[in-house]
mmCIF file of C-alpha atoms and ligand atoms in Angstrom:
data_model
loop_
_atom_site.group_PDB
_atom_site.id
_atom_site.type_symbol
_atom_site.label_atom_id
_atom_site.label_comp_id
_atom_site.label_asym_id
_atom_site.label_seq_id
_atom_site.Cartn_x
_atom_site.Cartn_y
_atom_site.Cartn_z
ATOM 1 C CA MET A 1 -8.820 16.989 16.017
ATOM 2 C CA SER A 2 -6.709 16.351 18.580
ATOM 3 C CA GLU A 3 -2.971 14.785 17.219
ATOM 4 C CA SER A 4 -2.777 12.629 20.579
ATOM 5 C CA TRP A 5 -5.772 10.166 19.089
ATOM 6 C CA LYS A 6 -5.630 6.969 18.628
ATOM 7 C CA LYS A 7 -5.645 5.216 15.474
ATOM 8 C CA ARG A 8 -9.593 3.821 16.057
ATOM 9 C CA THR A 9 -10.646 7.604 16.913
ATOM 10 C CA GLN A 10 -8.160 9.366 14.108
ATOM 11 C CA ALA A 11 -10.260 6.433 11.434
ATOM 12 C CA VAL A 12 -13.295 7.886 12.178
ATOM 13 C CA HIS A 13 -13.085 11.508 12.939
ATOM 14 C CA GLY A 14 -9.552 12.802 11.285
ATOM 15 C CA GLY A 15 -9.593 15.379 8.993
ATOM 16 C CA ILE A 16 -13.559 16.507 8.983
ATOM 17 C CA ARG A 17 -14.672 19.850 7.196
ATOM 18 C CA ARG A 18 -18.057 20.256 7.682
ATOM 19 C CA SER A 19 -20.170 22.734 5.342
ATOM 20 C CA GLN A 20 -22.235 25.160 6.834
ATOM 21 C CA TYR A 21 -24.856 22.778 6.991
ATOM 22 C CA ASN A 22 -23.405 21.037 9.732
ATOM 23 C CA GLU A 23 -23.601 16.856 8.135
ATOM 24 C CA VAL A 24 -22.386 14.345 10.359
ATOM 25 C CA SER A 25 -21.306 12.277 7.197
ATOM 26 C CA GLU A 26 -18.503 14.125 4.906
ATOM 27 C CA ALA A 27 -19.980 15.899 2.375
ATOM 28 C CA ILE A 28 -18.766 14.742 -1.126
ATOM 29 C CA PHE A 29 -17.921 17.896 -3.068
ATOM 30 C CA LEU A 30 -18.429 16.634 -6.432
ATOM 31 C CA THR A 31 -17.239 20.255 -7.742
ATOM 32 C CA GLN A 32 -13.720 20.236 -10.412
ATOM 33 C CA GLY A 33 -13.668 24.383 -9.798
ATOM 34 C CA PHE A 34 -14.472 26.612 -6.701
ATOM 35 C CA VAL A 35 -16.123 30.303 -7.810
ATOM 36 C CA TYR A 36 -14.271 33.569 -6.212
ATOM 37 C CA ASP A 37 -15.785 36.188 -4.781
ATOM 38 C CA ASN A 38 -14.311 38.514 -7.130
ATOM 39 C CA ALA A 39 -10.869 38.845 -9.757
ATOM 40 C CA GLU A 40 -8.759 39.951 -6.815
ATOM 41 C CA GLN A 41 -10.018 37.163 -4.612
ATOM 42 C CA ALA A 42 -8.775 34.863 -8.167
ATOM 43 C CA GLU A 43 -5.295 36.552 -8.694
ATOM 44 C CA ALA A 44 -4.928 36.180 -4.475
ATOM 45 C CA ARG A 45 -5.786 32.536 -4.292
ATOM 46 C CA PHE A 46 -3.210 31.689 -7.262
ATOM 47 C CA LEU A 47 -0.305 33.542 -6.052
ATOM 48 C CA GLU A 48 -0.623 31.729 -2.358
ATOM 49 C CA CYS A 49 -3.485 28.535 -2.126
ATOM 50 C CA GLY A 50 -4.340 28.098 1.726
ATOM 51 C CA PRO A 51 -5.723 24.860 3.660
ATOM 52 C CA ASP A 52 -9.103 26.054 3.526
ATOM 53 C CA ASP A 53 -8.732 27.475 -0.500
ATOM 54 C CA PHE A 54 -9.973 25.195 -3.693
ATOM 55 C CA ILE A 55 -8.449 26.424 -6.637
ATOM 56 C CA TYR A 56 -9.002 22.694 -9.182
ATOM 57 C CA ALA A 57 -10.013 19.464 -7.994
ATOM 58 C CA ARG A 58 -6.398 18.543 -9.374
ATOM 59 C CA TYR A 59 -5.140 20.474 -7.203
ATOM 60 C CA GLY A 60 -7.436 19.558 -4.327
ATOM 61 C CA ASN A 61 -10.716 19.467 -3.457
ATOM 62 C CA PRO A 62 -12.130 19.261 0.083
ATOM 63 C CA THR A 63 -13.119 15.647 0.472
ATOM 64 C CA VAL A 64 -9.658 14.497 -1.328
ATOM 65 C CA SER A 65 -8.372 16.871 1.355
ATOM 66 C CA MET A 66 -10.681 15.322 4.210
ATOM 67 C CA PHE A 67 -9.295 11.779 2.958
ATOM 68 C CA GLU A 68 -5.600 13.472 2.747
ATOM 69 C CA GLN A 69 -5.576 14.619 6.177
ATOM 70 C CA ARG A 70 -7.582 11.302 8.349
ATOM 71 C CA ILE A 71 -5.131 9.158 6.952
ATOM 72 C CA ALA A 72 -2.320 11.487 7.566
ATOM 73 C CA ALA A 73 -3.208 12.007 11.248
ATOM 74 C CA LEU A 74 -4.289 7.825 11.334
ATOM 75 C CA GLU A 75 -0.578 7.362 9.867
ATOM 76 C CA GLY A 76 1.093 9.892 12.335
ATOM 77 C CA GLY A 77 2.282 11.774 9.305
ATOM 78 C CA GLU A 78 2.719 16.261 9.013
ATOM 79 C CA ASP A 79 0.689 15.692 6.651
ATOM 80 C CA ALA A 80 -0.363 13.487 2.382
ATOM 81 C CA PHE A 81 -1.337 13.905 -1.309
ATOM 82 C CA ALA A 82 -4.243 11.837 -2.125
ATOM 83 C CA THR A 83 -3.708 9.836 -5.490
ATOM 84 C CA ALA A 84 -6.145 8.334 -8.405
ATOM 85 C CA SER A 85 -4.205 4.806 -7.365
ATOM 86 C CA GLY A 86 -1.465 3.240 -5.753
ATOM 87 C CA MET A 87 0.671 3.445 -8.677
ATOM 88 C CA ALA A 88 0.277 6.969 -9.411
ATOM 89 C CA ALA A 89 1.531 6.882 -5.325
ATOM 90 C CA VAL A 90 4.272 5.207 -5.973
ATOM 91 C CA ASN A 91 5.419 7.136 -9.350
ATOM 92 C CA GLY A 92 4.708 9.993 -7.982
ATOM 93 C CA ALA A 93 6.934 9.777 -4.865
ATOM 94 C CA LEU A 94 9.100 8.507 -7.047
ATOM 95 C CA THR A 95 9.453 10.803 -9.974
ATOM 96 C CA SER A 96 8.541 13.769 -7.142
ATOM 97 C CA ILE A 97 12.229 13.809 -6.508
ATOM 98 C CA LEU A 98 14.062 11.306 -8.759
ATOM 99 C CA LYS A 99 16.775 13.016 -11.675
ATOM 100 C CA ALA A 100 18.456 12.214 -14.368
ATOM 101 C CA GLY A 101 22.006 10.793 -12.637
ATOM 102 C CA ASP A 102 21.054 9.815 -8.998
ATOM 103 C CA HIS A 103 21.095 6.658 -7.447
ATOM 104 C CA ILE A 104 18.404 5.257 -5.789
ATOM 105 C CA VAL A 105 18.657 1.466 -3.552
ATOM 106 C CA SER A 106 15.532 -0.826 -4.071
ATOM 107 C CA ALA A 107 14.915 -4.277 -2.985
ATOM 108 C CA LYS A 108 14.525 -6.864 -5.017
ATOM 109 C CA ALA A 109 11.330 -8.163 -4.261
ATOM 110 C CA LEU A 110 8.799 -5.778 -5.554
ATOM 111 C CA PHE A 111 4.945 -5.377 -7.489
ATOM 112 C CA GLY A 112 4.680 -6.089 -11.199
ATOM 113 C CA SER A 113 4.274 -2.313 -11.643
ATOM 114 C CA CYS A 114 6.632 -0.931 -8.912
ATOM 115 C CA LEU A 115 9.517 -3.085 -10.194
ATOM 116 C CA TYR A 116 8.280 -1.915 -13.777
ATOM 117 C CA ILE A 117 8.168 2.410 -12.423
ATOM 118 C CA VAL A 118 12.045 1.523 -11.195
ATOM 119 C CA GLU A 119 13.314 -0.622 -13.742
ATOM 120 C CA THR A 120 12.557 0.506 -16.789
ATOM 121 C CA ILE A 121 11.169 3.498 -16.293
ATOM 122 C CA LEU A 122 13.701 5.803 -14.213
ATOM 123 C CA THR A 123 15.858 3.884 -15.477
ATOM 124 C CA ARG A 124 15.288 5.323 -19.035
ATOM 125 C CA PHE A 125 15.389 8.651 -17.638
ATOM 126 C CA GLY A 126 19.090 8.109 -16.301
ATOM 127 C CA VAL A 127 18.597 6.598 -12.909
ATOM 128 C CA ASP A 128 21.330 4.547 -11.383
ATOM 129 C CA VAL A 129 19.545 1.697 -9.859
ATOM 130 C CA THR A 130 21.206 -1.170 -7.592
ATOM 131 C CA TYR A 131 19.077 -3.635 -6.123
ATOM 132 C CA VAL A 132 18.843 -5.923 -2.678
ATOM 133 C CA ASP A 133 17.481 -8.415 -0.782
ATOM 134 C CA GLY A 134 15.403 -6.254 1.089
ATOM 135 C CA THR A 135 15.531 -8.836 4.869
ATOM 136 C CA ASP A 136 19.639 -8.580 4.323
ATOM 137 C CA LEU A 137 21.041 -5.639 6.012
ATOM 138 C CA GLU A 138 24.429 -6.590 4.836
ATOM 139 C CA GLN A 139 23.119 -5.682 0.722
ATOM 140 C CA TRP A 140 21.660 -2.897 1.438
ATOM 141 C CA LYS A 141 24.887 -1.789 3.719
ATOM 142 C CA ALA A 142 26.797 -2.144 0.740
ATOM 143 C CA ALA A 143 24.305 -0.684 -1.174
ATOM 144 C CA ILE A 144 24.112 3.189 -0.408
ATOM 145 C CA ARG A 145 26.418 5.878 -1.104
ATOM 146 C CA THR A 146 27.000 8.712 0.688
ATOM 147 C CA ASP A 147 24.886 9.968 -2.944
ATOM 148 C CA THR A 148 22.093 7.576 -2.752
ATOM 149 C CA LYS A 149 19.075 9.791 -2.906
ATOM 150 C CA ALA A 150 16.165 7.316 -1.789
ATOM 151 C CA VAL A 151 15.476 3.391 -0.743
ATOM 152 C CA PHE A 152 12.451 1.913 -1.952
ATOM 153 C CA PHE A 153 11.258 -1.521 -0.323
ATOM 154 C CA GLU A 154 7.417 -3.123 0.623
ATOM 155 C CA SER A 155 7.637 -2.852 4.270
ATOM 156 C CA MET A 156 6.146 -6.885 3.051
ATOM 157 C CA SER A 157 6.815 -7.650 0.128
ATOM 158 C CA ASN A 158 4.029 -8.975 -2.719
ATOM 159 C CA PRO A 159 3.202 -12.220 -3.033
ATOM 160 C CA THR A 160 6.087 -13.379 -0.895
ATOM 161 C CA LEU A 161 5.923 -11.703 2.541
ATOM 162 C CA GLU A 162 9.439 -10.956 2.821
ATOM 163 C CA VAL A 163 9.222 -8.825 6.249
ATOM 164 C CA ILE A 164 11.559 -5.643 5.597
ATOM 165 C CA ASP A 165 12.781 -3.868 9.137
ATOM 166 C CA ILE A 166 12.038 -0.254 8.551
ATOM 167 C CA ALA A 167 14.242 1.139 11.282
ATOM 168 C CA SER A 168 17.181 -0.859 10.540
ATOM 169 C CA VAL A 169 17.244 0.425 6.633
ATOM 170 C CA ALA A 170 16.400 3.790 7.554
ATOM 171 C CA GLU A 171 19.611 4.355 10.342
ATOM 172 C CA LEU A 172 21.836 3.206 7.237
ATOM 173 C CA ALA A 173 20.000 5.192 4.564
ATOM 174 C CA HIS A 174 19.966 8.525 6.968
ATOM 175 C CA ALA A 175 23.240 7.990 7.596
ATOM 176 C CA ALA A 176 23.910 8.570 3.834
ATOM 177 C CA GLY A 177 21.183 11.326 3.775
ATOM 178 C CA ALA A 178 19.049 9.252 0.932
ATOM 179 C CA LEU A 179 15.019 9.340 1.625
ATOM 180 C CA VAL A 180 13.340 6.233 3.149
ATOM 181 C CA ILE A 181 10.517 5.473 1.515
ATOM 182 C CA VAL A 182 7.826 2.185 1.300
ATOM 183 C CA ASP A 183 5.378 0.716 -0.521
ATOM 184 C CA ASN A 184 2.719 -0.141 3.082
ATOM 185 C CA VAL A 185 0.338 -2.103 1.507
ATOM 186 C CA PHE A 186 0.709 -5.367 2.763
ATOM 187 C CA SER A 187 1.642 -3.824 6.407
ATOM 188 C CA THR A 188 -1.984 -1.687 6.432
ATOM 189 C CA PRO A 189 -2.514 1.336 7.976
ATOM 190 C CA VAL A 190 -3.690 -0.766 10.873
ATOM 191 C CA PHE A 191 -0.157 -2.022 12.244
ATOM 192 C CA SER A 192 1.611 0.143 10.184
ATOM 193 C CA ARG A 193 4.086 2.486 12.472
ATOM 194 C CA ALA A 194 6.981 2.645 9.626
ATOM 195 C CA ILE A 195 7.537 6.928 10.178
ATOM 196 C CA GLU A 196 7.512 5.795 13.570
ATOM 197 C CA GLN A 197 10.091 3.553 12.777
ATOM 198 C CA GLY A 198 12.220 5.655 10.545
ATOM 199 C CA ALA A 199 10.924 6.194 7.101
ATOM 200 C CA ASP A 200 9.805 9.664 5.826
ATOM 201 C CA VAL A 201 7.565 8.876 3.661
ATOM 202 C CA VAL A 202 5.077 6.312 3.046
ATOM 203 C CA ILE A 203 2.858 5.438 -0.107
ATOM 204 C CA TYR A 204 -0.607 2.715 0.160
ATOM 205 C CA SER A 205 -3.054 2.085 -3.000
ATOM 206 C CA ALA A 206 -6.106 2.739 -1.097
ATOM 207 C CA THR A 207 -7.665 -0.050 -3.417
ATOM 208 C CA LYS A 208 -6.410 -2.179 -0.771
ATOM 209 C CA HIS A 209 -7.416 -2.342 2.961
ATOM 210 C CA ILE A 210 -8.175 1.400 2.834
ATOM 211 C CA ASP A 211 -10.918 1.167 1.079
ATOM 212 C CA GLY A 212 -11.163 -2.762 1.411
ATOM 213 C CA GLN A 213 -14.592 -4.008 -0.318
ATOM 214 C CA GLY A 214 -13.399 -3.978 -3.169
ATOM 215 C CA ARG A 215 -15.279 -0.908 -5.568
ATOM 216 C CA ALA A 216 -12.872 1.929 -5.957
ATOM 217 C CA LEU A 217 -8.965 2.705 -7.436
ATOM 218 C CA GLY A 218 -7.048 5.152 -4.687
ATOM 219 C CA GLY A 219 -3.651 5.879 -3.516
ATOM 220 C CA VAL A 220 -1.759 8.053 -0.992
ATOM 221 C CA ILE A 221 1.456 9.517 -0.013
ATOM 222 C CA ILE A 222 1.774 10.772 3.266
ATOM 223 C CA GLY A 223 4.914 12.783 4.611
ATOM 224 C CA THR A 224 6.563 15.805 6.352
ATOM 225 C CA LYS A 225 4.441 18.978 4.833
ATOM 226 C CA ASP A 226 7.552 20.417 3.321
ATOM 227 C CA PHE A 227 7.772 17.019 1.173
ATOM 228 C CA ILE A 228 3.663 16.980 -0.070
ATOM 229 C CA ARG A 229 3.287 20.744 -0.538
ATOM 230 C CA GLY A 230 6.567 21.158 -1.865
ATOM 231 C CA THR A 231 7.736 18.460 -4.139
ATOM 232 C CA VAL A 232 4.963 15.768 -4.213
ATOM 233 C CA GLU A 233 1.959 18.304 -4.737
ATOM 234 C CA PRO A 234 3.636 20.724 -7.741
ATOM 235 C CA TYR A 235 4.416 17.195 -9.725
ATOM 236 C CA MET A 236 1.143 15.688 -8.516
ATOM 237 C CA LYS A 237 -1.517 18.933 -9.530
ATOM 238 C CA HIS A 238 0.612 19.274 -12.929
ATOM 239 C CA THR A 239 1.079 15.662 -13.828
ATOM 240 C CA GLY A 240 -2.684 14.619 -13.245
ATOM 241 C CA GLY A 241 -3.023 12.027 -11.157
ATOM 242 C CA ALA A 242 -5.741 13.220 -8.735
ATOM 243 C CA LEU A 243 -7.775 11.005 -6.747
ATOM 244 C CA SER A 244 -11.508 11.848 -7.970
ATOM 245 C CA PRO A 245 -13.548 13.353 -5.122
ATOM 246 C CA PHE A 246 -16.092 10.524 -5.240
ATOM 247 C CA ASN A 247 -13.591 8.039 -4.376
ATOM 248 C CA ALA A 248 -12.021 10.029 -2.169
ATOM 249 C CA TRP A 249 -15.424 9.611 0.141
ATOM 250 C CA ILE A 250 -15.278 6.087 -0.904
ATOM 251 C CA MET A 251 -12.042 5.697 0.908
ATOM 252 C CA LEU A 252 -13.151 8.091 3.614
ATOM 253 C CA LYS A 253 -15.846 6.021 4.611
ATOM 254 C CA GLY A 254 -13.390 2.681 4.013
ATOM 255 C CA ILE A 255 -11.465 4.016 6.822
ATOM 256 C CA GLU A 256 -13.882 4.339 9.030
ATOM 257 C CA THR A 257 -14.435 0.027 9.525
ATOM 258 C CA MET A 258 -10.943 -0.615 8.222
ATOM 259 C CA THR A 259 -8.734 -0.862 11.875
ATOM 260 C CA LEU A 260 -12.217 -3.558 12.365
ATOM 261 C CA ARG A 261 -12.083 -5.634 8.962
ATOM 262 C CA VAL A 262 -8.101 -5.526 8.646
ATOM 263 C CA ASN A 263 -7.835 -7.182 12.880
ATOM 264 C CA ALA A 264 -11.002 -9.469 11.732
ATOM 265 C CA GLN A 265 -9.055 -10.093 8.709
ATOM 266 C CA ALA A 266 -5.182 -10.486 10.353
ATOM 267 C CA GLU A 267 -7.255 -13.159 13.239
ATOM 268 C CA THR A 268 -8.316 -15.464 10.331
ATOM 269 C CA ALA A 269 -5.546 -15.356 8.634
ATOM 270 C CA GLN A 270 -3.515 -16.594 11.195
ATOM 271 C CA ILE A 271 -5.989 -19.272 11.978
ATOM 272 C CA LEU A 272 -5.798 -20.592 9.250
ATOM 273 C CA ALA A 273 -1.506 -20.393 8.754
ATOM 274 C CA GLU A 274 -1.425 -22.129 12.154
ATOM 275 C CA ALA A 275 -3.856 -25.350 10.685
ATOM 276 C CA LEU A 276 -2.313 -25.269 6.771
ATOM 277 C CA GLU A 277 1.142 -25.246 8.224
ATOM 278 C CA GLY A 278 1.892 -28.902 7.482
ATOM 279 C CA HIS A 279 -0.336 -29.887 4.833
ATOM 280 C CA ALA A 280 1.101 -32.701 3.181
ATOM 281 C CA ALA A 281 -0.777 -30.773 -0.312
ATOM 282 C CA LEU A 282 2.145 -27.975 0.918
ATOM 283 C CA GLU A 283 5.126 -27.243 -0.202
ATOM 284 C CA ARG A 284 5.223 -23.668 1.729
ATOM 285 C CA THR A 285 2.482 -22.477 4.012
ATOM 286 C CA LEU A 286 4.362 -18.333 4.366
ATOM 287 C CA TYR A 287 2.774 -16.396 6.346
ATOM 288 C CA PRO A 288 4.768 -13.283 8.583
ATOM 289 C CA GLY A 289 2.256 -14.463 11.603
ATOM 290 C CA LEU A 290 3.724 -17.941 11.783
ATOM 291 C CA LYS A 291 6.416 -18.629 14.055
ATOM 292 C CA THR A 292 8.033 -20.321 11.623
ATOM 293 C CA HIS A 293 8.311 -17.059 9.553
ATOM 294 C CA PRO A 294 11.782 -15.893 9.153
ATOM 295 C CA GLN A 295 10.977 -12.347 9.761
ATOM 296 C CA ASN A 296 8.152 -13.368 12.861
ATOM 297 C CA ALA A 297 11.123 -12.071 15.263
ATOM 298 C CA LEU A 298 10.727 -8.591 12.862
ATOM 299 C CA VAL A 299 7.129 -8.644 12.692
ATOM 300 C CA GLN A 300 6.695 -9.039 16.427
ATOM 301 C CA SER A 301 8.853 -5.199 17.160
ATOM 302 C CA GLN A 302 7.440 -3.650 13.652
ATOM 303 C CA LEU A 303 4.116 -4.710 13.422
ATOM 304 C CA GLY A 304 2.624 -5.683 16.977
ATOM 305 C CA GLY A 305 3.051 -8.958 16.281
ATOM 306 C CA LYS A 306 0.245 -8.961 13.407
ATOM 307 C CA GLY A 307 1.269 -11.152 10.332
ATOM 308 C CA GLY A 308 -0.859 -8.792 7.634
ATOM 309 C CA THR A 309 -4.216 -10.150 6.037
ATOM 310 C CA VAL A 310 -2.013 -11.863 2.908
ATOM 311 C CA LEU A 311 -1.356 -15.509 2.727
ATOM 312 C CA ALA A 312 1.084 -17.303 0.108
ATOM 313 C CA LEU A 313 0.631 -21.381 -0.499
ATOM 314 C CA ASP A 314 3.114 -23.033 -2.606
ATOM 315 C CA ILE A 315 1.211 -26.422 -4.039
ATOM 316 C CA ASN A 316 2.443 -29.291 -4.631
ATOM 317 C CA GLY A 317 2.622 -29.807 -8.614
ATOM 318 C CA GLY A 318 3.384 -26.124 -10.066
ATOM 319 C CA LYS A 319 0.581 -25.120 -11.981
ATOM 320 C CA LYS A 320 -1.259 -27.663 -13.045
ATOM 321 C CA ALA A 321 -2.076 -27.901 -8.954
ATOM 322 C CA ALA A 322 -2.425 -24.512 -8.062
ATOM 323 C CA PHE A 323 -5.053 -23.984 -11.164
ATOM 324 C CA ALA A 324 -6.356 -26.716 -9.813
ATOM 325 C CA PHE A 325 -6.885 -25.968 -6.708
ATOM 326 C CA LEU A 326 -7.956 -22.287 -8.107
ATOM 327 C CA ASN A 327 -10.890 -23.728 -9.675
ATOM 328 C CA ALA A 328 -12.118 -25.798 -6.732
ATOM 329 C CA LEU A 329 -11.746 -23.429 -4.812
ATOM 330 C CA THR A 330 -16.051 -21.489 -3.528
ATOM 331 C CA ILE A 331 -15.780 -19.547 -1.219
ATOM 332 C CA PRO A 332 -12.416 -17.077 -2.423
ATOM 333 C CA VAL A 333 -12.732 -15.236 -5.771
ATOM 334 C CA ILE A 334 -10.292 -15.773 -8.530
ATOM 335 C CA SER A 335 -9.204 -12.261 -9.333
ATOM 336 C CA ASN A 336 -6.352 -9.428 -8.487
ATOM 337 C CA ASN A 337 -7.241 -7.818 -5.344
ATOM 338 C CA LEU A 338 -6.590 -8.250 -1.721
ATOM 339 C CA GLY A 339 -7.473 -6.836 1.458
ATOM 340 C CA ASP A 340 -11.067 -7.239 0.209
ATOM 341 C CA THR A 341 -13.908 -8.181 2.511
ATOM 342 C CA LYS A 342 -13.823 -10.959 0.337
ATOM 343 C CA SER A 343 -11.465 -13.740 -0.258
ATOM 344 C CA ILE A 344 -8.945 -13.329 -2.887
ATOM 345 C CA ALA A 345 -7.350 -15.896 -4.436
ATOM 346 C CA THR A 346 -4.872 -15.115 -6.733
ATOM 347 C CA HIS A 347 -1.219 -16.755 -8.717
ATOM 348 C CA PRO A 348 1.436 -14.198 -9.274
ATOM 349 C CA ALA A 349 3.314 -16.189 -11.389
ATOM 350 C CA THR A 350 0.926 -16.190 -14.658
ATOM 351 C CA THR A 351 -1.013 -13.064 -13.323
ATOM 352 C CA THR A 352 0.481 -10.340 -11.263
ATOM 353 C CA HIS A 353 3.917 -11.112 -11.766
ATOM 354 C CA GLN A 354 3.871 -12.486 -14.910
ATOM 355 C CA ARG A 355 5.898 -9.912 -16.659
ATOM 356 C CA LEU A 356 8.870 -11.526 -14.742
ATOM 357 C CA SER A 357 11.525 -13.734 -16.477
ATOM 358 C CA ASP A 358 11.713 -17.198 -15.394
ATOM 359 C CA GLU A 359 14.780 -16.105 -13.656
ATOM 360 C CA GLN A 360 13.084 -13.007 -11.408
ATOM 361 C CA LYS A 361 10.923 -15.847 -10.297
ATOM 362 C CA ASP A 362 12.818 -17.962 -9.412
ATOM 363 C CA GLU A 363 15.233 -15.071 -8.022
ATOM 364 C CA LEU A 364 11.802 -13.893 -5.710
ATOM 365 C CA SER A 365 10.704 -17.468 -5.171
ATOM 366 C CA ILE A 366 7.629 -17.391 -7.637
ATOM 367 C CA THR A 367 6.852 -21.355 -7.898
ATOM 368 C CA PRO A 368 4.579 -22.480 -10.222
ATOM 369 C CA GLY A 369 2.948 -23.679 -6.994
ATOM 370 C CA LEU A 370 2.536 -20.468 -5.854
ATOM 371 C CA ILE A 371 -0.874 -18.878 -5.065
ATOM 372 C CA ARG A 372 -1.053 -15.530 -2.820
ATOM 373 C CA LEU A 373 -4.531 -15.962 -0.857
ATOM 374 C CA SER A 374 -6.240 -12.282 0.394
ATOM 375 C CA ILE A 375 -7.532 -13.449 3.565
ATOM 376 C CA GLY A 376 -12.150 -11.591 3.844
ATOM 377 C CA LEU A 377 -13.899 -11.239 6.503
ATOM 378 C CA GLU A 378 -15.996 -14.991 5.623
ATOM 379 C CA ASP A 379 -16.087 -17.307 8.670
ATOM 380 C CA SER A 380 -12.702 -18.986 9.216
ATOM 381 C CA GLY A 381 -14.527 -22.466 9.806
ATOM 382 C CA ASP A 382 -15.812 -22.302 6.530
ATOM 383 C CA LEU A 383 -12.747 -20.398 4.838
ATOM 384 C CA LEU A 384 -10.496 -23.812 6.367
ATOM 385 C CA ALA A 385 -12.862 -26.161 5.234
ATOM 386 C CA ASP A 386 -13.220 -24.461 1.516
ATOM 387 C CA ILE A 387 -9.822 -24.430 1.373
ATOM 388 C CA LYS A 388 -8.950 -28.034 2.741
ATOM 389 C CA GLN A 389 -11.530 -30.033 0.411
ATOM 390 C CA ALA A 390 -9.487 -28.030 -2.936
ATOM 391 C CA LEU A 391 -5.935 -28.913 -1.873
ATOM 392 C CA ASP A 392 -7.694 -32.239 -1.327
ATOM 393 C CA VAL A 393 -8.568 -32.344 -5.606
ATOM 394 C CA SER A 394 -5.265 -29.950 -6.252
ATOM 395 C CA GLN A 395 -3.516 -32.924 -5.299
ATOM 396 C CA ARG A 396 -5.121 -35.696 -7.315
HETATM 397 C C1 PLP B 1 -1.361 -3.063 -5.152
HETATM 398 C C2 PLP B 1 -0.573 -2.280 -4.856
HETATM 399 C C3 PLP B 1 -0.264 -1.256 -5.552
HETATM 400 C C4 PLP B 1 -0.776 -0.530 -7.144
HETATM 401 O O1 PLP B 1 -2.075 -0.221 -5.916
HETATM 402 P P1 PLP B 1 -3.294 0.150 -7.674
HETATM 403 O O2 PLP B 1 -4.592 1.015 -6.820
HETATM 404 O O3 PLP B 1 -4.053 -1.016 -8.219
HETATM 405 O O4 PLP B 1 -2.549 1.494 -7.829
HETATM 406 C C5 PLP B 1 1.353 -1.083 -4.871
HETATM 407 N N1 PLP B 1 1.914 -1.469 -4.403
HETATM 408 C C6 PLP B 1 1.605 -2.631 -4.154
HETATM 409 C C7 PLP B 1 2.194 -3.752 -2.115
HETATM 410 C C8 PLP B 1 0.300 -3.041 -4.567
HETATM 411 O O5 PLP B 1 -0.303 -4.085 -3.460
#
């Protein structure tokens, strides 16, 4: 393995660990435990466990380790810990470092479950949280204190697709000695350069673009070797959020085609956003790749101009029109995953973000007409025709 390899090479060769049979495709080590040659070896391994040593699948497993090393290499991080889901990763990254009395600053535009962790769980354990509009650097500057332990944000927010300036927030956070923890799902491992831009910890829900084919849940925390092995691993291995070896294998095979899939999906998303912008049935067309997106300049510098695989359409006529649109679609399915090969349409106000109060929805502009559209691998012309006919139905 070479650290100088580009993402596409890491995606297929990174982290490979072959058994004595020298198999081409990654082996699934579907085992929870490992046999020791003798009692002395068991004792030694519990005392010190090297990277090629395994004890119990809650601590680590060769297939899971291959996934961890592959995604770490792809992201340009030193190490990674794989988790049972994206939420186990978000929870693990935050809870493993925080204690009562600590202060964190969080962007307020968060995925519903991320908001639950920050707003309900962390505060229940006495963590003090200051919320900011993540796109406003002045608010970050005012909120970060000398005793701030960490800052947390989604680099591209779900579902309204605000883009947050990782490098600038990291500069402010690092000046105060705070850790920068980024939920990078919407930016995708393909377009991300988050670590180079200043993130200390990068989190992915592998359920999204890494599997990308709607099969399995998974997550990962990427960071320095010290942080992953010294802070995250002890927390995760004792609290039980381990990724199953079988799901790790699905993620390994998913990563191999991720670059091709995500590039094609983002290309289609860009085509659709440009074609739909200004449509009479739409109040707003939100896509970071559009020149009219408020953070488009940042998308150029932070993500190489790629707007990602998700767009959001705010349909005139509120919930009634949004539901009519969803029910008229024939290609995108109504569901709530994203990053999948199949296009998926979601109504955040009544599903993923249903739990939010009306004031919170207002503040995040999660309006009754808002549809989140995750773009898959279908033909862009077919998708555009289908979306347009459904928009027509929505206005009847
Ligand atoms: C889906 C998602 C998660 C949670 O991932 P799961 O694998 O579903 O647990 C976290 N953050 C963001 C931004 C997501 O979109």
